[in-house]
């Protein structure tokens, strides 16, 4: 059987803009909660928006953007940790026909200026400076350096007018309150006229992907891309107007703004912001205080929540579902999330920014094994296939190759980089994810690593993860990473980088080869073994194989 699946067609594709979809929800659920931001300080009140109030505030913000002269297709940036204004701006830019540019709050001046210049950003909404980031100072520097950037808007630091953080120095700088005042100059009919000009296939969002090499690229996403992806996710999670979705993951990434905001708000559900950044206690408090029915996170966030010393004291009985994504979830963690956090229907989502993001997902009722070993099956109205990275042939089920996605969720392209777009999306419309995967007989997809980590030795494709899993069974090996290093004869050779168990016997290449003999094909037996104390890691806990390879090349003089 070929490793190809087309998703179900039971979820309709919406043919409307994000603004129109939201107004339909406002009409159906006017007094339901749409947006709640937990208080940052104990004892203070949460900030709350019903669908009607949120729509009023979104419209006011959209009219304010029109009053400044923001035209259809203009890029409007947001550079802020999570806050209610982030969501309001997401919907206001969608209604105003602007393209929201998500700027990573961890960026510093060099990265900010790169992104502002790359898309010719016209206006940047900036967080107040905090202990770790001088947002105001860096934004002012970008204003001076970037020709297209015309205005900065400083978000309030408390939601209370008059306490604005940035004191405007000139007419290119506005506080959020001043921006909103400008809305009076544009009538509602002006905003309605703008909305009538919009097409669901217009771009609405630019998200810069981290990319392991080179500069970040701006994935250009349309209303159609992200609204439908969010809507499908909400359908599969069974969202209704009674759901209350707790979102501790960042809005600048699609996990927050699509899997979170769009999935919930296209179903009349409430979005709940526990805080600006992730705090395990704040996430659980938000579930308890606001009756969360769904909780999101990457696996390490759930691990941190379960590890809280007072974990058992939180009332999490309202939870029923949630989303885990970003990396593989250990089975032990999944077990506890289901039994101790009551998230019986927690789903695994897999995807990437370029596919809006979710392309495969587990379904309610899937087994524990499916939710820990696979990333589910193809989303409704999308297609997945596993292709041989060399020949481009579609592989048989069970074989490892590059996972590719096709359909409505594939981005329009990388902003102003047609060459990079052509490298990522082939002539048949398949987005090449760069992830290695295999598909089982039921159409469930197992992620096996990144294609860049694949080693080609003498024409054989070798998948490090397979060898790593085998070497884990060696009694002396605590942790292992397998990489490819250059070789004159074979092109590449394998190196196993190992961390030994405390007190274990020393290990060399001959001993490892002896252990593998008869159990692994000869070409999969590592030529080199490098015993080390630790592996280089990124801040997010991903192992830096590229760095390990460079070190090995230098050390071995290859
Ligand atoms: P980003 O574009 O930043 O969302 O990163 C996308 C990448 O994250 C994918 O190409 C995968 O390598 C990885 N990823 C996303 N979701 C999962 C998941 N559920 N399991 C394993 N890896 C994942």
Coordinates of C-alpha atoms and ligand atoms in Angstrom, one line a residue:
X1 CA 0.0 0.0 0.0
X2 CA 1.3 3.4 -0.9
X3 CA 2.2 5.9 1.9
X4 CA -0.5 8.3 0.8
X5 CA -3.7 9.4 2.6
X6 CA -6.4 12.0 1.9
X7 CA -8.1 13.3 5.0
X8 CA -11.8 12.9 5.6
X9 CA -14.2 15.4 4.0
X10 CA -16.6 15.6 6.9
X11 CA -15.4 19.0 8.0
X12 CA -16.5 21.8 5.5
X13 CA -14.0 24.3 4.2
X14 CA -15.2 27.8 5.2
X15 CA -15.2 30.3 2.3
X16 CA -15.1 33.5 4.4
X17 CA -12.7 35.9 5.9
X18 CA -11.6 35.7 9.6
X19 CA -13.6 38.9 10.2
X20 CA -16.8 37.5 8.7
X21 CA -16.5 34.2 10.6
X22 CA -16.0 36.1 13.8
X23 CA -19.1 38.3 13.2
X24 CA -21.2 35.2 12.7
X25 CA -20.1 33.9 16.1
X26 CA -20.8 37.3 17.7
X27 CA -24.4 37.1 16.3
X28 CA -24.8 33.5 17.6
X29 CA -23.2 33.9 21.0
X30 CA -23.3 37.7 21.8
X31 CA -23.0 37.3 25.6
X32 CA -20.6 34.3 25.8
X33 CA -17.1 34.9 27.0
X34 CA -14.7 35.3 24.1
X35 CA -11.5 36.4 25.8
X36 CA -10.3 36.4 29.4
X37 CA -6.8 37.6 30.6
X38 CA -5.9 36.4 34.1
X39 CA -4.8 39.1 36.5
X40 CA -1.0 39.5 36.6
X41 CA -1.0 40.3 40.3
X42 CA -2.9 38.4 43.0
X43 CA -6.2 40.0 44.0
X44 CA -6.6 42.1 40.9
X45 CA -9.5 41.5 38.5
X46 CA -9.2 39.5 35.3
X47 CA -9.9 41.4 32.1
X48 CA -12.9 39.9 30.3
X49 CA -14.5 40.3 26.9
X50 CA -17.8 38.8 25.8
X51 CA -18.1 38.2 22.0
X52 CA -20.0 41.5 21.7
X53 CA -17.5 43.5 23.7
X54 CA -14.6 41.9 21.8
X55 CA -16.2 42.7 18.5
X56 CA -16.7 46.3 19.6
X57 CA -13.1 46.6 20.6
X58 CA -11.8 44.9 17.5
X59 CA -13.8 47.2 15.3
X60 CA -12.6 50.3 17.2
X61 CA -9.0 49.1 16.7
X62 CA -9.6 48.3 13.0
X63 CA -11.1 51.8 12.5
X64 CA -8.1 53.3 14.2
X65 CA -5.8 51.5 11.8
X66 CA -7.8 52.8 8.9
X67 CA -7.7 56.3 10.3
X68 CA -3.9 56.1 10.3
X69 CA -4.0 55.2 6.6
X70 CA -3.3 51.5 6.9
X71 CA -4.2 50.1 3.4
X72 CA -5.2 46.6 2.4
X73 CA -2.2 44.4 2.4
X74 CA 0.0 46.7 4.6
X75 CA 2.1 44.8 7.1
X76 CA 1.4 45.6 10.7
X77 CA 3.7 44.0 13.3
X78 CA 3.1 42.8 16.8
X79 CA 6.0 42.4 19.1
X80 CA 4.8 41.3 22.5
X81 CA 4.4 38.4 24.9
X82 CA 0.8 37.1 25.2
X83 CA -1.8 39.7 26.2
X84 CA -5.4 40.5 25.3
X85 CA -4.4 43.2 22.9
X86 CA -2.5 40.6 20.9
X87 CA -5.8 38.8 20.2
X88 CA -7.7 42.1 19.6
X89 CA -5.0 43.1 17.1
X90 CA -5.1 39.7 15.4
X91 CA -8.8 40.2 14.6
X92 CA -8.5 44.0 13.9
X93 CA -5.8 43.5 11.3
X94 CA -7.9 40.7 9.7
X95 CA -10.9 43.0 9.5
X96 CA -8.9 46.0 8.3
X97 CA -7.3 43.8 5.5
X98 CA -3.8 44.3 6.9
X99 CA -1.3 41.5 7.2
X100 CA -0.3 40.8 10.8
X101 CA 3.4 40.1 11.2
X102 CA 4.1 38.0 14.3
X103 CA 7.4 39.1 15.8
X104 CA 9.0 36.7 18.2
X105 CA 9.2 38.5 21.6
X106 CA 12.6 37.0 22.2
X107 CA 14.1 38.8 19.1
X108 CA 16.6 41.5 19.7
X109 CA 17.3 44.6 17.6
X110 CA 19.2 42.9 14.8
X111 CA 16.5 40.3 14.3
X112 CA 13.7 42.8 14.6
X113 CA 15.2 45.1 12.0
X114 CA 15.7 42.1 9.6
X115 CA 12.0 41.2 9.9
X116 CA 10.8 44.8 9.6
X117 CA 12.9 45.4 6.5
X118 CA 12.2 42.0 4.9
X119 CA 8.4 42.7 4.6
X120 CA 8.5 46.5 4.5
X121 CA 6.5 46.7 7.8
X122 CA 4.5 49.9 8.1
X123 CA 3.5 49.9 11.7
X124 CA 4.8 48.1 14.8
X125 CA 2.8 47.5 17.9
X126 CA 5.3 47.1 20.8
X127 CA 5.1 45.7 24.3
X128 CA 6.2 47.8 27.2
X129 CA 9.8 47.1 28.2
X130 CA 10.2 44.6 31.0
X131 CA 13.1 43.2 33.0
X132 CA 14.4 41.1 30.1
X133 CA 13.7 43.2 27.0
X134 CA 13.9 46.9 26.2
X135 CA 11.1 46.6 23.6
X136 CA 10.6 50.4 23.5
X137 CA 14.2 51.2 23.0
X138 CA 14.7 48.6 20.3
X139 CA 11.5 49.5 18.5
X140 CA 12.7 53.2 18.4
X141 CA 16.0 52.1 17.0
X142 CA 14.1 50.1 14.3
X143 CA 12.0 53.2 13.5
X144 CA 15.2 55.2 12.9
X145 CA 16.8 52.5 10.8
X146 CA 13.9 51.1 8.7
X147 CA 12.5 53.4 5.9
X148 CA 9.1 51.8 5.5
X149 CA 8.3 51.8 9.2
X150 CA 6.1 54.8 9.8
X151 CA 4.5 54.4 13.3
X152 CA 5.1 52.7 16.6
X153 CA 2.3 52.0 18.9
X154 CA 3.1 51.2 22.6
X155 CA 0.8 48.8 24.4
X156 CA -0.5 49.7 27.8
X157 CA 1.4 48.0 30.6
X158 CA -1.7 47.3 32.7
X159 CA -4.6 47.7 30.4
X160 CA -5.4 51.0 32.2
X161 CA -5.2 54.2 30.2
X162 CA -2.9 56.7 31.6
X163 CA -0.3 54.1 32.7
X164 CA 1.1 53.7 29.2
X165 CA 4.7 52.6 29.2
X166 CA 6.1 54.4 26.2
X167 CA 5.9 58.2 26.5
X168 CA 5.6 59.3 22.9
X169 CA 8.4 61.6 21.8
X170 CA 7.1 62.5 18.4
X171 CA 4.2 62.0 16.0
X172 CA 5.5 58.6 14.8
X173 CA 4.9 57.3 18.3
X174 CA 1.5 56.6 19.7
X175 CA 0.2 55.1 22.9
X176 CA -2.4 52.4 22.5
X177 CA -5.0 54.8 23.9
X178 CA -4.1 57.5 21.4
X179 CA -4.3 55.1 18.6
X180 CA -7.8 54.1 19.7
X181 CA -8.9 57.8 19.9
X182 CA -8.2 58.1 16.2
X183 CA -11.0 55.6 15.4
X184 CA -13.5 58.4 15.7
X185 CA -12.4 59.7 12.4
X186 CA -13.6 56.6 10.5
X187 CA -17.3 55.6 10.5
X188 CA -18.5 52.0 10.8
X189 CA -19.4 52.2 7.1
X190 CA -15.8 52.8 6.3
X191 CA -14.8 49.5 8.0
X192 CA -17.6 47.6 6.4
X193 CA -16.5 48.9 3.0
X194 CA -13.0 47.6 3.7
X195 CA -14.2 44.2 4.8
X196 CA -16.3 44.0 1.6
X197 CA -13.1 44.4 -0.4
X198 CA -11.4 41.4 1.2
X199 CA -11.2 37.9 -0.3
X200 CA -10.6 34.8 1.9
X201 CA -7.5 34.0 -0.2
X202 CA -5.9 37.4 0.7
X203 CA -2.8 37.0 3.0
X204 CA -3.6 37.9 6.6
X205 CA -0.5 36.8 8.5
X206 CA 3.2 36.5 8.2
X207 CA 5.1 34.2 10.5
X208 CA 8.9 33.9 10.4
X209 CA 10.1 30.4 10.7
X210 CA 13.2 29.9 12.8
X211 CA 15.0 27.8 10.2
X212 CA 18.2 26.0 11.2
X213 CA 20.2 27.7 8.4
X214 CA 20.2 31.2 7.0
X215 CA 17.8 34.0 7.8
X216 CA 14.2 33.5 8.9
X217 CA 11.7 33.2 6.1
X218 CA 8.2 34.8 6.3
X219 CA 5.5 32.1 5.7
X220 CA 2.6 34.0 4.1
X221 CA -0.7 32.7 5.3
X222 CA -4.2 33.6 4.0
X223 CA -7.5 33.9 5.9
X224 CA -8.4 30.6 4.1
X225 CA -5.3 28.9 5.3
X226 CA -5.4 29.6 9.0
X227 CA -9.2 30.0 9.6
X228 CA -9.9 26.6 8.1
X229 CA -7.0 25.0 9.9
X230 CA -8.1 26.4 13.2
X231 CA -11.8 25.5 12.5
X232 CA -10.8 21.9 11.6
X233 CA -8.8 21.5 14.8
X234 CA -11.7 22.8 16.8
X235 CA -14.1 20.4 15.1
X236 CA -11.8 17.4 15.8
X237 CA -11.5 18.5 19.5
X238 CA -15.3 18.8 19.6
X239 CA -15.3 22.5 20.5
X240 CA -18.6 24.2 21.2
X241 CA -19.7 27.5 22.7
X242 CA -19.3 25.8 26.1
X243 CA -15.6 25.2 25.8
X244 CA -13.0 27.4 27.6
X245 CA -9.6 27.0 26.1
X246 CA -6.5 27.8 28.3
X247 CA -3.6 29.0 26.1
X248 CA -0.2 29.2 27.8
X249 CA 1.6 28.8 24.5
X250 CA 2.9 31.9 22.6
X251 CA 0.6 33.8 20.3
X252 CA 3.5 34.7 18.0
X253 CA 3.6 31.1 17.0
X254 CA 0.6 29.4 15.3
X255 CA 0.2 27.2 18.3
X256 CA -1.3 30.2 20.2
X257 CA -3.0 32.2 17.4
X258 CA -4.4 29.4 15.2
X259 CA -4.7 26.2 17.3
X260 CA -5.7 28.4 20.2
X261 CA -7.5 31.6 19.1
X262 CA -8.9 30.6 15.7
X263 CA -10.0 27.1 16.8
X264 CA -11.8 28.4 19.8
X265 CA -13.2 31.7 18.5
X266 CA -14.6 29.9 15.3
X267 CA -16.7 27.8 17.7
X268 CA -18.1 30.3 20.1
X269 CA -15.7 29.1 22.8
X270 CA -13.7 31.3 25.2
X271 CA -9.9 31.9 25.0
X272 CA -8.1 32.2 28.3
X273 CA -4.7 33.8 28.7
X274 CA -3.0 32.7 31.9
X275 CA -0.1 35.2 31.6
X276 CA 2.4 36.9 29.4
X277 CA 4.8 34.0 29.4
X278 CA 4.6 30.4 30.5
X279 CA 4.3 29.6 34.2
X280 CA 3.1 26.1 35.2
X281 CA 1.2 27.5 38.3
X282 CA -0.5 30.2 36.3
X283 CA -1.6 27.7 33.7
X284 CA -3.3 25.5 36.3
X285 CA -4.7 28.4 38.2
X286 CA -6.3 29.6 35.0
X287 CA -7.9 26.2 34.5
X288 CA -9.2 26.2 38.0
X289 CA -10.3 29.9 38.2
X290 CA -12.0 30.0 34.8
X291 CA -13.3 26.5 34.4
X292 CA -10.9 25.5 31.6
X293 CA -12.1 22.6 29.5
X294 CA -9.0 22.4 27.2
X295 CA -5.4 23.1 28.0
X296 CA -2.5 23.5 25.5
X297 CA 1.3 23.0 25.8
X298 CA 4.4 21.4 24.5
X299 CA 5.3 18.2 26.4
X300 CA 7.8 20.0 28.6
X301 CA 5.0 22.4 29.8
X302 CA 2.9 19.5 30.9
X303 CA 5.9 18.0 32.6
X304 CA 6.5 21.2 34.6
X305 CA 2.8 21.4 35.6
X306 CA 2.8 17.8 36.8
X307 CA 6.0 18.5 38.8
X308 CA 4.5 21.4 40.8
X309 CA 4.8 20.5 44.5
X310 CA 1.2 21.5 45.0
X311 CA -0.1 19.9 41.8
X312 CA -2.7 17.9 43.7
X313 CA -4.2 21.0 45.2
X314 CA -5.5 22.3 41.8
X315 CA -9.0 21.6 40.8
X316 CA -8.7 20.5 37.2
X317 CA -12.0 18.5 37.0
X318 CA -13.4 20.8 34.3
X319 CA -10.7 19.7 31.8
X320 CA -11.6 17.2 29.1
X321 CA -9.3 17.8 26.2
X322 CA -6.3 19.8 25.0
X323 CA -3.5 19.8 22.5
X324 CA 0.1 18.7 22.8
X325 CA 2.4 19.5 19.9
X326 CA 5.9 20.4 18.9
X327 CA 7.7 17.3 19.9
X328 CA 7.1 13.7 20.9
X329 CA 5.3 13.1 24.2
X330 CA 6.8 10.5 26.6
X331 CA 4.2 7.8 27.4
X332 CA 4.5 8.4 31.2
X333 CA 3.6 12.1 30.7
X334 CA 0.6 11.2 28.5
X335 CA -0.7 8.7 31.0
X336 CA -0.6 11.3 33.8
X337 CA -2.2 14.1 31.6
X338 CA -5.1 11.7 30.9
X339 CA -5.5 10.3 34.4
X340 CA -4.5 13.1 36.7
X341 CA -5.4 16.2 34.6
X342 CA -8.6 14.6 33.3
X343 CA -7.6 15.4 29.7
X344 CA -9.2 12.1 28.3
X345 CA -9.4 13.4 24.8
X346 CA -6.0 15.2 24.6
X347 CA -4.8 15.3 21.0
X348 CA -1.4 15.3 19.5
X349 CA -1.0 17.8 16.6
X350 CA 1.8 17.7 14.1
X351 CA 2.6 20.4 11.6
X352 CA 4.7 23.4 10.7
X353 CA 4.3 27.1 10.3
X354 CA 4.2 26.7 6.5
X355 CA 1.1 24.4 6.8
X356 CA -1.0 26.8 8.9
X357 CA 0.2 24.7 11.0
X358 CA -1.6 21.3 11.6
X359 CA -1.4 18.6 9.0
X360 CA -1.9 15.4 11.1
X361 CA -3.7 15.0 14.4
X362 CA -4.9 12.2 16.7
X363 CA -8.6 11.7 17.1
X364 CA -10.8 11.2 20.1
X365 CA -10.7 7.5 21.0
X366 CA -7.3 6.9 19.7
X367 CA -5.2 4.5 21.8
X368 CA -2.5 5.6 24.2
X369 CA 0.0 4.1 21.8
X370 CA -1.3 6.1 18.9
X371 CA -1.1 9.3 21.0
X372 CA 2.5 8.6 22.1
X373 CA 4.1 6.9 19.2
X374 CA 2.3 8.6 16.2
X375 CA 1.2 12.1 15.4
X376 CA -2.2 10.9 14.2
X377 CA -3.5 10.9 10.7
X378 CA -4.1 13.4 8.0
X379 CA -6.4 16.4 8.8
X380 CA -9.7 16.7 7.0
X381 CA -9.4 18.0 3.4
X382 CA -5.6 17.7 3.4
X383 CA -3.3 15.0 1.8
X384 CA -0.1 13.5 3.2
X385 CA 2.4 11.3 1.6
X386 CA 5.9 9.9 2.4
X387 CA 8.3 10.4 -0.5
X388 CA 11.8 9.0 -1.1
X389 CA 14.0 12.1 -0.6
X390 CA 16.3 11.1 -3.4
X391 CA 14.0 9.9 -6.2
X392 CA 10.8 11.7 -5.2
X393 CA 8.8 8.4 -5.5
X394 CA 6.0 7.8 -3.1
X395 CA 7.1 5.0 -0.8
X396 CA 5.3 2.0 0.5
X397 CA 3.7 2.2 4.0
X398 CA 6.2 1.4 6.7
X399 CA 9.2 2.9 4.8
X400 CA 10.9 6.0 6.0
X401 CA 11.0 9.1 3.8
X402 CA 10.1 12.8 3.7
X403 CA 6.6 13.7 4.9
X404 CA 4.9 16.0 2.4
X405 CA 1.6 17.9 2.8
X406 CA -0.8 19.2 0.2
X407 CA -4.1 21.1 0.3
X408 CA -5.8 24.2 1.6
X409 CA -3.4 24.7 4.5
X410 CA -0.2 25.1 2.5
X411 CA 1.1 28.7 2.7
X412 CA 1.0 31.0 -0.2
X413 CA 4.8 31.1 -0.1
X414 CA 7.7 32.8 1.6
X415 CA 7.3 36.5 1.5
X416 CA 9.3 38.0 -1.4
X417 CA 11.4 34.8 -1.8
X418 CA 10.0 32.9 -4.8
X419 CA 13.2 30.8 -5.0
X420 CA 12.8 29.6 -1.4
X421 CA 9.1 28.9 -2.0
X422 CA 10.0 26.8 -5.1
X423 CA 12.4 24.8 -3.0
X424 CA 9.8 24.0 -0.4
X425 CA 6.6 23.5 -2.5
X426 CA 7.0 21.3 -5.5
X427 CA 5.3 21.7 -8.9
X428 CA 2.4 19.4 -7.8
X429 CA 1.7 21.6 -4.7
X430 CA 3.4 19.3 -2.1
X431 CA 5.0 21.1 0.8
X432 CA 8.2 19.3 1.7
X433 CA 8.3 19.3 5.5
X434 CA 11.9 18.3 5.9
X435 CA 10.7 15.7 8.5
X436 CA 11.4 12.0 8.1
X437 CA 8.4 9.9 8.8
X438 CA 6.6 6.6 8.0
X439 CA 3.0 5.9 7.6
X440 CA 1.4 2.8 9.1
X441 CA -1.4 0.7 7.6
X442 CA -4.0 2.7 9.3
X443 CA -2.6 5.9 7.9
X444 CA -1.1 7.0 11.2
X445 CA 2.2 8.9 10.8
X446 CA 5.3 8.3 12.9
X447 CA 8.0 11.1 12.9
X448 CA 11.5 9.7 12.6
X449 CA 13.7 12.8 12.7
X450 CA 14.7 15.6 10.4
X451 CA 15.9 15.0 6.9
X452 CA 19.0 17.1 7.5
X453 CA 20.0 14.5 10.1
X454 CA 19.7 11.7 7.5
X455 CA 23.1 10.2 6.6
X456 CA 23.8 9.0 3.1
X457 CA 26.7 6.5 3.2
X458 CA 27.7 5.0 -0.1
X459 CA 24.3 5.6 -1.5
X460 CA 22.4 4.1 1.4
X461 CA 20.0 6.3 3.3
X462 CA 20.6 5.9 7.0
X463 CA 18.2 7.2 9.6
X464 CA 20.1 8.0 12.9
X465 CA 17.1 7.4 15.1
X466 CA 16.9 3.7 14.2
X467 CA 20.6 3.2 15.2
X468 CA 20.1 5.4 18.3
X469 CA 17.2 3.3 19.4
X470 CA 19.3 0.1 19.0
X471 CA 22.3 1.5 20.8
X472 CA 20.1 2.6 23.8
X473 CA 19.9 -1.1 24.5
X474 CA 23.6 -1.3 25.3
X475 CA 24.0 -1.6 29.0
X476 CA 26.8 1.1 29.2
X477 CA 25.0 3.7 27.2
X478 CA 22.9 6.3 28.9
X479 CA 22.3 8.6 25.9
X480 CA 23.3 8.5 22.3
X481 CA 23.2 10.7 19.2
X482 CA 24.2 9.4 15.8
X483 CA 25.6 11.8 13.2
X484 CA 27.2 11.7 9.7
X485 CA 30.7 12.9 9.2
X486 CA 32.4 13.4 5.8
X487 CA 34.3 10.5 4.3
X488 CA 36.4 10.4 1.2
X489 CA 35.3 6.9 0.1
X490 CA 31.6 6.7 1.2
X491 CA 30.7 10.4 1.2
X492 CA 29.6 10.1 4.8
X493 CA 30.4 7.8 7.7
X494 CA 28.5 7.3 10.9
X495 CA 29.6 8.6 14.3
X496 CA 27.9 7.6 17.5
X497 CA 28.2 10.2 20.2
X498 CA 27.5 8.5 23.5
X499 CA 27.1 9.5 27.2
X500 CA 28.1 6.6 29.4
X501 CA 26.2 5.5 32.4
X502 CA 27.9 6.4 35.7
X503 CA 30.5 3.7 36.5
X504 CA 30.2 2.0 33.1
X505 CA 33.2 0.4 31.3
X506 CA 34.8 2.6 28.7
X507 CA 33.5 2.1 25.2
X508 CA 35.3 2.3 21.8
X509 CA 34.4 1.8 18.2
X510 CA 35.4 -1.8 18.2
X511 CA 33.3 -2.6 21.2
X512 CA 30.2 -0.9 19.6
X513 CA 30.8 -2.7 16.3
X514 CA 30.9 -6.0 18.2
X515 CA 27.6 -5.2 19.9
X516 CA 26.0 -4.3 16.5
X517 CA 27.4 -7.3 14.5
X518 CA 24.7 -9.6 13.3
X519 CA 22.0 -7.3 14.5
X520 CA 22.4 -4.3 12.2
X521 CA 23.3 -4.2 8.5
X522 CA 27.0 -3.6 8.1
X523 CA 26.5 0.0 6.7
X524 CA 24.6 1.0 9.8
X525 CA 27.5 0.2 12.2
X526 CA 29.1 3.4 13.4
X527 CA 32.7 3.8 12.2
X528 CA 33.5 6.3 15.0
X529 CA 32.4 6.4 18.6
X530 CA 32.8 9.6 20.6
X531 CA 32.4 9.4 24.3
X532 CA 31.2 12.7 25.8
X533 CA 30.0 14.3 29.0
X534 CA 27.0 16.1 27.4
X535 CA 25.4 17.1 24.1
X536 CA 25.1 20.7 23.0
X537 CA 21.5 21.8 23.3
X538 CA 19.3 24.7 22.1
X539 CA 17.4 26.8 24.7
X540 CA 14.3 24.8 23.8
X541 CA 16.0 21.5 24.6
X542 CA 16.7 20.4 21.0
X543 CA 20.1 18.7 20.5
X544 CA 22.3 20.6 18.1
X545 CA 23.5 17.9 15.8
X546 CA 24.9 20.5 13.3
X547 CA 27.3 21.7 16.0
X548 CA 28.2 18.2 17.0
X549 CA 29.1 17.4 13.4
X550 CA 31.3 20.6 13.0
X551 CA 33.1 19.7 16.2
X552 CA 33.7 16.1 15.0
X553 CA 35.0 17.3 11.7
X554 CA 37.4 19.7 13.3
X555 CA 38.6 17.1 15.8
X556 CA 39.1 14.3 13.3
X557 CA 40.6 16.7 10.7
X558 CA 38.1 15.4 8.1
Ligands
LIG1 P1 7.4 25.2 13.5 O1 7.3 25.6 12.0 O2 8.2 26.1 14.3 O3 6.1 25.0 14.0 O4 8.2 23.8 13.6 C1 7.7 22.7 12.9 C2 8.5 21.4 13.2 O5 8.3 21.0 14.6 C3 8.1 20.3 12.4 O6 8.7 20.3 11.1 C4 8.6 19.1 13.2 O7 10.0 18.8 13.0 C5 8.3 19.6 14.7 N1 7.1 19.1 15.2 C6 5.9 19.7 15.2 N2 4.9 19.0 15.8 C7 5.5 17.9 16.2 C8 5.0 16.7 16.9 N3 3.7 16.6 17.3 N4 5.9 15.7 17.1 C9 7.2 15.8 16.7 N5 7.7 16.8 16.0 C10 6.9 17.9 15.8

